[in-house]
mmCIF file of C-alpha atoms and ligand atoms in Angstrom:
data_model
loop_
_atom_site.group_PDB
_atom_site.id
_atom_site.type_symbol
_atom_site.label_atom_id
_atom_site.label_comp_id
_atom_site.label_asym_id
_atom_site.label_seq_id
_atom_site.Cartn_x
_atom_site.Cartn_y
_atom_site.Cartn_z
ATOM 1 C CA MET A 1 0.018 0.272 0.104
ATOM 2 C CA SER A 2 2.883 2.204 -0.901
ATOM 3 C CA THR A 3 1.867 4.532 -3.678
ATOM 4 C CA VAL A 4 -1.287 6.469 -3.597
ATOM 5 C CA GLU A 5 -2.942 6.641 -7.148
ATOM 6 C CA ASN A 6 -4.568 9.839 -8.431
ATOM 7 C CA VAL A 7 -7.685 8.317 -9.550
ATOM 8 C CA ILE A 8 -9.106 5.095 -9.217
ATOM 9 C CA ILE A 9 -11.978 4.356 -11.673
ATOM 10 C CA ILE A 10 -14.534 1.387 -10.578
ATOM 11 C CA GLY A 11 -16.537 0.251 -13.747
ATOM 12 C CA SER A 12 -15.367 -0.619 -17.074
ATOM 13 C CA GLY A 13 -18.322 0.336 -19.569
ATOM 14 C CA PRO A 14 -18.535 3.392 -21.964
ATOM 15 C CA ALA A 15 -18.346 5.748 -18.749
ATOM 16 C CA GLY A 16 -15.514 4.241 -17.249
ATOM 17 C CA HIS A 17 -13.258 3.656 -20.421
ATOM 18 C CA THR A 18 -14.233 7.569 -21.556
ATOM 19 C CA ALA A 19 -12.979 8.522 -18.218
ATOM 20 C CA ALA A 20 -10.065 6.687 -18.375
ATOM 21 C CA ILE A 21 -9.245 7.745 -21.566
ATOM 22 C CA TYR A 22 -9.550 11.514 -20.570
ATOM 23 C CA THR A 23 -7.692 10.987 -17.154
ATOM 24 C CA ALA A 24 -4.798 9.017 -18.955
ATOM 25 C CA ARG A 25 -4.329 11.573 -21.485
ATOM 26 C CA ALA A 26 -4.142 14.181 -18.849
ATOM 27 C CA ASN A 27 -1.294 12.365 -17.255
ATOM 28 C CA LEU A 28 -3.001 11.086 -14.323
ATOM 29 C CA ARG A 29 -2.241 7.513 -14.658
ATOM 30 C CA PRO A 30 -5.724 6.088 -13.902
ATOM 31 C CA LEU A 31 -6.211 2.662 -12.220
ATOM 32 C CA MET A 32 -9.129 1.032 -13.553
ATOM 33 C CA PHE A 33 -11.229 -1.874 -11.829
ATOM 34 C CA GLU A 34 -13.030 -3.825 -14.494
ATOM 35 C CA GLY A 35 -15.565 -6.047 -12.622
ATOM 36 C CA PHE A 36 -17.456 -9.115 -13.766
ATOM 37 C CA SER A 37 -19.861 -10.086 -11.098
ATOM 38 C CA THR A 38 -22.798 -8.159 -12.409
ATOM 39 C CA GLY A 39 -22.741 -9.036 -16.261
ATOM 40 C CA GLY A 40 -20.553 -12.133 -16.106
ATOM 41 C CA VAL A 41 -17.746 -10.375 -18.170
ATOM 42 C CA PRO A 42 -16.321 -6.905 -17.766
ATOM 43 C CA GLY A 43 -17.213 -4.133 -20.282
ATOM 44 C CA GLY A 44 -20.981 -3.423 -19.007
ATOM 45 C CA GLN A 45 -23.984 -3.870 -20.617
ATOM 46 C CA LEU A 46 -22.767 -3.418 -23.965
ATOM 47 C CA MET A 47 -21.099 -6.648 -23.571
ATOM 48 C CA ILE A 48 -24.442 -8.352 -23.970
ATOM 49 C CA THR A 49 -25.723 -6.198 -26.768
ATOM 50 C CA THR A 50 -25.394 -7.447 -30.456
ATOM 51 C CA GLU A 51 -25.930 -4.620 -32.645
ATOM 52 C CA VAL A 52 -25.394 -0.803 -31.530
ATOM 53 C CA GLU A 53 -26.590 1.432 -34.522
ATOM 54 C CA ASN A 54 -26.795 4.434 -32.564
ATOM 55 C CA PHE A 55 -23.589 5.379 -31.444
ATOM 56 C CA PRO A 56 -22.201 8.084 -33.421
ATOM 57 C CA GLY A 57 -19.329 7.497 -35.794
ATOM 58 C CA PHE A 58 -20.568 4.114 -36.972
ATOM 59 C CA PRO A 59 -23.029 4.441 -39.723
ATOM 60 C CA THR A 60 -23.174 0.708 -40.283
ATOM 61 C CA GLY A 61 -23.346 -0.050 -36.661
ATOM 62 C CA ILE A 62 -20.939 -2.021 -34.474
ATOM 63 C CA SER A 63 -21.647 -5.080 -32.185
ATOM 64 C CA GLY A 64 -21.303 -4.101 -28.308
ATOM 65 C CA PRO A 65 -18.347 -6.132 -27.559
ATOM 66 C CA GLU A 66 -16.505 -4.651 -30.580
ATOM 67 C CA LEU A 67 -17.122 -1.217 -29.195
ATOM 68 C CA MET A 68 -16.061 -1.942 -25.685
ATOM 69 C CA THR A 69 -12.626 -3.699 -26.956
ATOM 70 C CA ALA A 70 -11.908 -0.832 -28.848
ATOM 71 C CA LEU A 71 -12.762 1.418 -26.018
ATOM 72 C CA ARG A 72 -10.535 -0.564 -23.875
ATOM 73 C CA THR A 73 -7.812 -0.928 -26.402
ATOM 74 C CA GLN A 74 -7.981 3.269 -26.438
ATOM 75 C CA SER A 75 -7.849 3.414 -22.645
ATOM 76 C CA GLU A 76 -4.645 1.299 -22.261
ATOM 77 C CA LYS A 77 -2.754 3.033 -25.296
ATOM 78 C CA PHE A 78 -2.644 6.139 -23.071
ATOM 79 C CA GLY A 79 -1.575 4.315 -19.936
ATOM 80 C CA THR A 80 -4.417 3.041 -18.150
ATOM 81 C CA ARG A 81 -3.942 0.220 -16.027
ATOM 82 C CA ILE A 82 -6.558 -2.281 -15.831
ATOM 83 C CA LEU A 83 -7.176 -4.733 -13.052
ATOM 84 C CA THR A 84 -9.903 -7.459 -13.809
ATOM 85 C CA GLN A 85 -11.178 -7.802 -10.245
ATOM 86 C CA ASP A 86 -14.511 -6.671 -8.522
ATOM 87 C CA VAL A 87 -14.207 -4.111 -5.948
ATOM 88 C CA GLU A 88 -15.264 -5.311 -2.633
ATOM 89 C CA SER A 89 -15.549 -2.329 -0.584
ATOM 90 C CA VAL A 90 -14.661 1.301 -0.214
ATOM 91 C CA ASP A 91 -13.940 3.706 2.588
ATOM 92 C CA LEU A 92 -14.803 7.256 1.599
ATOM 93 C CA SER A 93 -14.684 8.622 5.030
ATOM 94 C CA ALA A 94 -11.145 10.328 4.519
ATOM 95 C CA ARG A 95 -8.732 11.010 1.868
ATOM 96 C CA PRO A 96 -6.806 9.385 0.402
ATOM 97 C CA PHE A 97 -9.746 6.843 -0.304
ATOM 98 C CA LYS A 98 -9.442 3.202 0.078
ATOM 99 C CA VAL A 99 -10.727 0.602 -2.231
ATOM 100 C CA VAL A 100 -10.716 -2.900 -1.318
ATOM 101 C CA SER A 101 -10.171 -5.776 -3.969
ATOM 102 C CA ASP A 102 -8.987 -9.252 -3.742
ATOM 103 C CA GLY A 103 -8.212 -8.467 -0.180
ATOM 104 C CA GLN A 104 -5.800 -5.887 -1.051
ATOM 105 C CA THR A 105 -6.182 -2.143 -0.324
ATOM 106 C CA TYR A 106 -5.722 0.572 -3.068
ATOM 107 C CA GLU A 107 -5.415 4.276 -2.385
ATOM 108 C CA ALA A 108 -6.300 7.242 -4.329
ATOM 109 C CA GLN A 109 -6.807 10.774 -4.035
ATOM 110 C CA ALA A 110 -9.839 10.819 -6.342
ATOM 111 C CA LEU A 111 -12.433 8.175 -7.371
ATOM 112 C CA ILE A 112 -14.596 7.966 -10.359
ATOM 113 C CA ILE A 113 -17.456 5.589 -10.028
ATOM 114 C CA ALA A 114 -18.829 3.981 -13.072
ATOM 115 C CA THR A 115 -20.252 0.790 -12.072
ATOM 116 C CA GLY A 116 -23.401 0.921 -14.064
ATOM 117 C CA ALA A 117 -26.545 -0.854 -13.658
ATOM 118 C CA SER A 118 -28.101 -4.158 -13.625
ATOM 119 C CA ALA A 119 -30.998 -5.794 -15.317
ATOM 120 C CA ARG A 120 -34.042 -6.233 -12.873
ATOM 121 C CA TYR A 121 -35.911 -9.314 -12.242
ATOM 122 C CA ILE A 122 -39.756 -9.958 -11.325
ATOM 123 C CA GLY A 123 -38.693 -11.645 -8.110
ATOM 124 C CA ILE A 124 -40.642 -14.933 -7.915
ATOM 125 C CA ASP A 125 -39.139 -17.990 -6.807
ATOM 126 C CA SER A 126 -39.681 -19.844 -9.974
ATOM 127 C CA GLU A 127 -37.933 -17.041 -11.984
ATOM 128 C CA LYS A 128 -34.832 -17.811 -9.846
ATOM 129 C CA ARG A 129 -35.110 -21.449 -9.981
ATOM 130 C CA LEU A 130 -35.239 -21.483 -13.682
ATOM 131 C CA MET A 131 -32.892 -18.864 -14.376
ATOM 132 C CA ASN A 132 -30.662 -19.992 -17.393
ATOM 133 C CA ARG A 133 -33.393 -23.001 -17.994
ATOM 134 C CA GLY A 134 -35.376 -20.784 -20.233
ATOM 135 C CA VAL A 135 -35.432 -17.640 -18.277
ATOM 136 C CA SER A 136 -33.140 -14.838 -19.117
ATOM 137 C CA ALA A 137 -32.746 -11.027 -18.857
ATOM 138 C CA CYS A 138 -30.721 -10.773 -22.205
ATOM 139 C CA ALA A 139 -32.593 -11.643 -25.403
ATOM 140 C CA THR A 140 -29.677 -10.612 -27.466
ATOM 141 C CA CYS A 141 -27.320 -13.067 -25.266
ATOM 142 C CA ASP A 142 -29.803 -16.125 -25.092
ATOM 143 C CA GLY A 143 -32.341 -15.692 -27.907
ATOM 144 C CA ALA A 144 -30.867 -17.479 -30.621
ATOM 145 C CA LEU A 145 -29.983 -20.797 -28.339
ATOM 146 C CA PRO A 146 -31.555 -23.819 -29.795
ATOM 147 C CA VAL A 147 -33.824 -24.262 -27.024
ATOM 148 C CA PHE A 148 -35.812 -21.099 -28.028
ATOM 149 C CA ARG A 149 -35.985 -21.545 -31.650
ATOM 150 C CA ASN A 150 -39.215 -22.201 -33.412
ATOM 151 C CA LYS A 151 -40.795 -22.020 -29.841
ATOM 152 C CA GLU A 152 -43.461 -19.594 -28.263
ATOM 153 C CA LEU A 153 -41.731 -17.035 -25.965
ATOM 154 C CA VAL A 154 -42.753 -14.699 -23.443
ATOM 155 C CA VAL A 155 -41.200 -11.191 -23.041
ATOM 156 C CA VAL A 156 -42.369 -9.428 -19.880
ATOM 157 C CA GLY A 157 -42.136 -5.604 -19.648
ATOM 158 C CA GLY A 158 -43.699 -2.580 -21.520
ATOM 159 C CA GLY A 159 -40.710 -0.411 -22.275
ATOM 160 C CA ASP A 160 -38.307 0.027 -25.172
ATOM 161 C CA SER A 161 -36.447 -2.967 -23.845
ATOM 162 C CA ALA A 162 -39.216 -5.275 -24.060
ATOM 163 C CA MET A 163 -40.024 -4.274 -27.552
ATOM 164 C CA GLU A 164 -36.720 -4.382 -28.901
ATOM 165 C CA GLU A 165 -36.015 -7.996 -27.319
ATOM 166 C CA ALA A 166 -39.546 -9.087 -28.913
ATOM 167 C CA SER A 167 -38.309 -7.909 -32.056
ATOM 168 C CA PHE A 168 -35.198 -9.547 -31.968
ATOM 169 C CA LEU A 169 -36.838 -12.793 -30.498
ATOM 170 C CA ALA A 170 -39.240 -12.711 -33.205
ATOM 171 C CA ARG A 171 -36.379 -13.626 -35.777
ATOM 172 C CA PHE A 172 -35.904 -17.289 -34.292
ATOM 173 C CA ALA A 173 -39.167 -17.857 -32.384
ATOM 174 C CA SER A 174 -42.416 -19.296 -33.592
ATOM 175 C CA LYS A 175 -44.393 -16.393 -31.630
ATOM 176 C CA VAL A 176 -43.519 -13.985 -29.047
ATOM 177 C CA THR A 177 -45.954 -12.682 -26.536
ATOM 178 C CA ILE A 178 -45.256 -9.222 -24.498
ATOM 179 C CA VAL A 179 -46.777 -9.514 -21.453
ATOM 180 C CA HIS A 180 -47.243 -5.946 -19.863
ATOM 181 C CA ARG A 181 -48.687 -5.133 -16.727
ATOM 182 C CA ARG A 182 -50.679 -2.182 -17.847
ATOM 183 C CA ALA A 183 -52.393 -0.969 -21.095
ATOM 184 C CA GLU A 184 -49.898 1.960 -21.664
ATOM 185 C CA PHE A 185 -46.624 1.620 -22.748
ATOM 186 C CA ARG A 186 -43.352 3.417 -21.777
ATOM 187 C CA ALA A 187 -41.752 2.311 -24.762
ATOM 188 C CA SER A 188 -41.636 4.801 -27.590
ATOM 189 C CA LYS A 189 -44.610 5.042 -30.287
ATOM 190 C CA ILE A 190 -42.050 3.806 -32.986
ATOM 191 C CA MET A 191 -40.670 0.743 -31.024
ATOM 192 C CA VAL A 192 -44.369 -0.318 -30.195
ATOM 193 C CA ASP A 193 -45.582 0.214 -33.834
ATOM 194 C CA ARG A 194 -42.904 -1.946 -34.952
ATOM 195 C CA ALA A 195 -43.761 -4.736 -32.419
ATOM 196 C CA HIS A 196 -47.422 -4.355 -33.575
ATOM 197 C CA SER A 197 -46.758 -4.729 -36.935
ATOM 198 C CA ASN A 198 -44.676 -7.932 -36.399
ATOM 199 C CA PRO A 199 -47.025 -10.804 -37.389
ATOM 200 C CA LYS A 200 -45.054 -12.927 -34.955
ATOM 201 C CA ILE A 201 -45.650 -10.856 -31.789
ATOM 202 C CA ALA A 202 -48.674 -10.664 -29.767
ATOM 203 C CA PHE A 203 -49.740 -8.656 -26.583
ATOM 204 C CA GLU A 204 -51.307 -9.560 -23.153
ATOM 205 C CA LEU A 205 -51.921 -6.423 -21.616
ATOM 206 C CA ASP A 206 -53.017 -5.578 -18.094
ATOM 207 C CA ALA A 207 -51.356 -8.982 -17.406
ATOM 208 C CA VAL A 208 -48.254 -10.134 -15.126
ATOM 209 C CA VAL A 209 -46.467 -13.507 -14.917
ATOM 210 C CA GLU A 210 -47.692 -15.168 -11.652
ATOM 211 C CA GLU A 211 -45.652 -18.409 -11.944
ATOM 212 C CA ILE A 212 -43.052 -19.915 -14.558
ATOM 213 C CA LEU A 213 -43.811 -23.429 -14.994
ATOM 214 C CA GLY A 214 -41.414 -26.231 -15.349
ATOM 215 C CA LYS A 215 -39.302 -28.385 -13.449
ATOM 216 C CA GLU A 216 -35.887 -28.620 -15.233
ATOM 217 C CA GLN A 217 -36.672 -26.070 -17.897
ATOM 218 C CA VAL A 218 -39.160 -23.574 -18.631
ATOM 219 C CA THR A 219 -42.561 -25.123 -20.041
ATOM 220 C CA GLY A 220 -44.746 -22.443 -19.722
ATOM 221 C CA VAL A 221 -46.330 -19.783 -17.584
ATOM 222 C CA ARG A 222 -49.268 -18.961 -15.297
ATOM 223 C CA LEU A 223 -50.413 -15.530 -16.468
ATOM 224 C CA LYS A 224 -52.929 -13.151 -14.381
ATOM 225 C CA ASN A 225 -54.733 -10.244 -15.697
ATOM 226 C CA VAL A 226 -54.573 -7.581 -13.173
ATOM 227 C CA LYS A 227 -58.207 -6.033 -13.978
ATOM 228 C CA THR A 228 -60.261 -9.080 -14.363
ATOM 229 C CA GLY A 229 -58.462 -11.479 -12.130
ATOM 230 C CA LYS A 230 -58.500 -14.127 -14.697
ATOM 231 C CA VAL A 231 -55.690 -16.717 -14.468
ATOM 232 C CA TRP A 232 -54.414 -18.771 -17.292
ATOM 233 C CA GLU A 233 -51.650 -21.092 -18.184
ATOM 234 C CA LYS A 234 -49.608 -20.514 -21.428
ATOM 235 C CA ALA A 235 -47.082 -23.023 -22.893
ATOM 236 C CA VAL A 236 -43.652 -21.338 -23.679
ATOM 237 C CA ALA A 237 -40.017 -22.419 -23.821
ATOM 238 C CA GLY A 238 -38.656 -19.247 -22.664
ATOM 239 C CA VAL A 239 -39.279 -16.222 -20.349
ATOM 240 C CA PHE A 240 -37.188 -12.842 -21.320
ATOM 241 C CA VAL A 241 -37.530 -10.568 -18.472
ATOM 242 C CA ALA A 242 -37.238 -6.804 -19.652
ATOM 243 C CA ILE A 243 -38.071 -4.532 -16.871
ATOM 244 C CA GLY A 244 -35.767 -2.041 -16.484
ATOM 245 C CA HIS A 245 -32.194 -1.892 -14.497
ATOM 246 C CA SER A 246 -31.261 -1.112 -11.039
ATOM 247 C CA PRO A 247 -27.925 0.906 -10.469
ATOM 248 C CA ASN A 248 -24.997 -1.201 -9.153
ATOM 249 C CA THR A 249 -24.292 1.020 -5.813
ATOM 250 C CA SER A 250 -24.654 -1.964 -3.099
ATOM 251 C CA ILE A 251 -21.052 -1.101 -2.277
ATOM 252 C CA PHE A 252 -21.804 2.506 -2.040
ATOM 253 C CA GLN A 253 -24.569 2.403 0.301
ATOM 254 C CA GLY A 254 -24.100 4.816 3.268
ATOM 255 C CA LYS A 255 -20.898 6.208 1.554
ATOM 256 C CA VAL A 256 -22.054 8.614 -0.961
ATOM 257 C CA ALA A 257 -25.675 10.080 -1.251
ATOM 258 C CA LEU A 258 -27.929 7.510 -3.344
ATOM 259 C CA ASP A 259 -31.558 8.723 -4.515
ATOM 260 C CA GLU A 260 -34.614 6.403 -3.654
ATOM 261 C CA LYS A 261 -33.973 3.969 -6.433
ATOM 262 C CA GLY A 262 -30.134 3.672 -5.190
ATOM 263 C CA TYR A 263 -28.722 5.943 -7.977
ATOM 264 C CA VAL A 264 -25.474 7.785 -6.974
ATOM 265 C CA GLN A 265 -26.743 11.527 -6.701
ATOM 266 C CA THR A 266 -24.378 14.241 -8.643
ATOM 267 C CA ARG A 267 -24.623 17.861 -8.138
ATOM 268 C CA GLY A 268 -26.273 19.965 -10.737
ATOM 269 C CA LYS A 269 -24.948 19.589 -14.260
ATOM 270 C CA SER A 270 -21.370 18.117 -12.756
ATOM 271 C CA THR A 271 -20.566 14.558 -11.827
ATOM 272 C CA TYR A 272 -19.502 15.640 -8.295
ATOM 273 C CA THR A 273 -21.192 13.443 -5.547
ATOM 274 C CA SER A 274 -22.035 14.038 -2.004
ATOM 275 C CA VAL A 275 -18.212 13.322 -1.265
ATOM 276 C CA ASP A 276 -15.417 15.753 -2.069
ATOM 277 C CA GLY A 277 -13.335 13.976 -4.294
ATOM 278 C CA VAL A 278 -15.452 11.296 -5.345
ATOM 279 C CA PHE A 279 -17.335 11.475 -9.100
ATOM 280 C CA ALA A 280 -19.864 9.404 -10.768
ATOM 281 C CA CYS A 281 -20.653 8.863 -14.286
ATOM 282 C CA GLY A 282 -22.960 6.678 -16.678
ATOM 283 C CA ASP A 283 -25.942 4.543 -15.778
ATOM 284 C CA VAL A 284 -24.943 4.505 -11.892
ATOM 285 C CA GLN A 285 -26.099 8.210 -11.759
ATOM 286 C CA ASP A 286 -28.302 8.291 -14.638
ATOM 287 C CA PRO A 287 -32.009 6.993 -14.192
ATOM 288 C CA THR A 288 -33.321 8.995 -17.268
ATOM 289 C CA TYR A 289 -31.107 8.597 -20.392
ATOM 290 C CA ARG A 290 -29.177 5.203 -20.216
ATOM 291 C CA GLN A 291 -27.436 5.486 -23.223
ATOM 292 C CA ALA A 292 -23.909 4.185 -24.236
ATOM 293 C CA ILE A 293 -23.265 7.661 -25.853
ATOM 294 C CA SER A 294 -24.711 9.586 -22.638
ATOM 295 C CA ALA A 295 -22.674 7.401 -20.611
ATOM 296 C CA ALA A 296 -19.645 8.005 -22.458
ATOM 297 C CA GLY A 297 -20.303 11.972 -22.483
ATOM 298 C CA SER A 298 -20.638 11.935 -18.593
ATOM 299 C CA GLY A 299 -17.219 9.588 -18.430
ATOM 300 C CA CYS A 300 -15.658 12.790 -20.133
ATOM 301 C CA GLN A 301 -17.258 15.152 -17.631
ATOM 302 C CA ALA A 302 -16.189 13.069 -14.642
ATOM 303 C CA ALA A 303 -12.584 12.997 -16.052
ATOM 304 C CA ILE A 304 -12.256 16.652 -16.467
ATOM 305 C CA ASP A 305 -13.920 17.335 -12.981
ATOM 306 C CA THR A 306 -11.672 15.016 -11.421
ATOM 307 C CA GLU A 307 -8.578 16.685 -13.308
ATOM 308 C CA ARG A 308 -9.602 20.026 -11.946
ATOM 309 C CA TRP A 309 -10.395 18.891 -8.510
ATOM 310 C CA LEU A 310 -7.039 17.275 -8.206
ATOM 311 C CA GLU A 311 -5.173 20.254 -9.546
ATOM 312 C CA ALA A 312 -7.154 22.377 -6.704
ATOM 313 C CA HIS A 313 -7.105 19.773 -4.046
ATOM 314 C CA ALA A 314 -4.276 17.024 -4.160
ATOM 315 C CA HIS A 315 -1.195 16.808 -2.321
HETATM 316 P P1 LIG B 1 -37.992 0.942 -18.697
HETATM 317 O O1 LIG B 1 -38.355 2.102 -19.638
HETATM 318 O O2 LIG B 1 -37.883 1.507 -17.227
HETATM 319 O O3 LIG B 1 -39.374 -0.065 -18.784
HETATM 320 C C1 LIG B 1 -39.594 -0.882 -17.891
HETATM 321 C C2 LIG B 1 -40.868 -1.906 -18.256
HETATM 322 O O4 LIG B 1 -41.058 -2.716 -17.430
HETATM 323 C C3 LIG B 1 -42.163 -0.683 -17.939
HETATM 324 O O5 LIG B 1 -42.989 -0.831 -18.657
HETATM 325 C C4 LIG B 1 -42.381 -1.274 -16.544
HETATM 326 O O6 LIG B 1 -43.893 -1.164 -16.357
HETATM 327 C C5 LIG B 1 -42.002 -2.898 -16.479
HETATM 328 N N1 LIG B 1 -41.891 -3.273 -15.112
HETATM 329 C C6 LIG B 1 -40.999 -2.780 -14.119
HETATM 330 N N2 LIG B 1 -41.125 -3.641 -13.110
HETATM 331 C C7 LIG B 1 -41.948 -4.545 -13.194
HETATM 332 C C8 LIG B 1 -42.311 -5.925 -12.721
HETATM 333 N N3 LIG B 1 -41.968 -5.760 -11.338
HETATM 334 N N4 LIG B 1 -43.272 -6.402 -13.428
HETATM 335 C C9 LIG B 1 -43.657 -6.394 -14.455
HETATM 336 N N5 LIG B 1 -43.467 -5.138 -15.391
HETATM 337 C C10 LIG B 1 -42.577 -4.154 -14.856
HETATM 338 O O7 LIG B 1 -36.877 0.093 -19.009
HETATM 339 P P2 LIG B 1 -36.400 -0.331 -20.410
HETATM 340 O O8 LIG B 1 -37.110 -0.792 -21.479
HETATM 341 O O9 LIG B 1 -35.081 -1.169 -19.884
HETATM 342 O O10 LIG B 1 -35.610 1.141 -20.971
HETATM 343 C C11 LIG B 1 -34.493 1.948 -20.270
HETATM 344 C C12 LIG B 1 -34.225 3.096 -21.039
HETATM 345 O O11 LIG B 1 -33.249 2.537 -22.026
HETATM 346 C C13 LIG B 1 -35.201 3.872 -21.692
HETATM 347 O O12 LIG B 1 -34.898 5.192 -21.426
HETATM 348 C C14 LIG B 1 -35.426 3.193 -23.094
HETATM 349 O O13 LIG B 1 -35.689 4.253 -23.872
HETATM 350 C C15 LIG B 1 -34.026 3.168 -23.522
HETATM 351 N N6 LIG B 1 -33.810 2.009 -24.436
HETATM 352 C C16 LIG B 1 -33.716 2.353 -25.921
HETATM 353 C C17 LIG B 1 -33.679 1.420 -26.611
HETATM 354 C C18 LIG B 1 -33.834 1.810 -28.231
HETATM 355 O O14 LIG B 1 -34.200 3.251 -28.400
HETATM 356 N N7 LIG B 1 -33.190 1.024 -29.120
HETATM 357 C C19 LIG B 1 -33.639 0.162 -26.263
HETATM 358 C C20 LIG B 1 -33.771 -0.332 -25.133
HETATM 359 C C21 LIG B 1 -34.084 0.645 -24.251
HETATM 360 P P3 LIG B 1 -44.598 0.182 -16.055
HETATM 361 O O15 LIG B 1 -44.514 0.962 -17.357
HETATM 362 O O16 LIG B 1 -45.790 -0.376 -15.606
HETATM 363 O O17 LIG B 1 -43.635 1.117 -15.172
#
């Protein structure tokens, strides 16, 4: 524990890597922790995204993993040191801040939180039991698996993710039913229209999944209409949960101010958090936009905020 880093970045999605590129180019020699416990692999949610069509600069699209590999290469090119380790805890009560990972303590003058968000689940026992046995929170990762091909599937949710996942799954499945707990959609009109016009996609509105059926593998769902109380079973081979995300802030609880949904609170238009010297960027502090490009943009802001703050406060 001899060296005190200028800045430690926790998280390796578009926000973390953009913060790394900028702080590295500012000669701050950032140390990044790329964890893997939330998504299984480092790189954040883009690692489980097939085609990214709306990241400026890629008119023909780019795959999520390709984009993240390019960002990682760019971070390292300018001197970012990357440790593929989850951070277990942080101590932000005094400077230098302490970051514990793999049983070792690292110290830094400044910290950038870029831990992103993870998929939410319905929260029923059968969902847990049948996870990866027909239950998935990522159509783009699992949708093309043989077990789902030419089968009937269910997508739960009424946001853009649900529409997008249903359209994607309809390429392989025989039929996809979107189960949404209300009759109005949170999704944009264009996404709903696209799903509506797909002959393979059907809707069950005002409906919830009460139970996922199957012993070893999903065989069906028990649905309930929340308006009429009607309960019925539907044979399906897969349940894709697309009901939004939660910020990855468990290690920051009680250490930095979070909002009521657990997102890190940032001050005004800046990336400043409630702790002087701790900055946050990307989905972990953004319940509104949640896009790769907006995450990257806020990563740039966090780097510039950090650089200026270090100039004024460090040493
Ligand atoms: P979201 O917009 O928060 O929508 C979540 C949906 O899940 C809502 O319809 C919600 O129902 C439903 N839901 C939440 N908890 C539930 C539960 N326990 N049981 C059943 N249903 C539940 O999340 P999202 O669709 O993941 O989208 C997140 C953001 O990413 C949005 O800003 C979206 O525009 C963006 N996005 C964009 C694209 C694109 O443009 N290509 C694609 C994907 C995502 P209620 O409506 O009743 O609350």
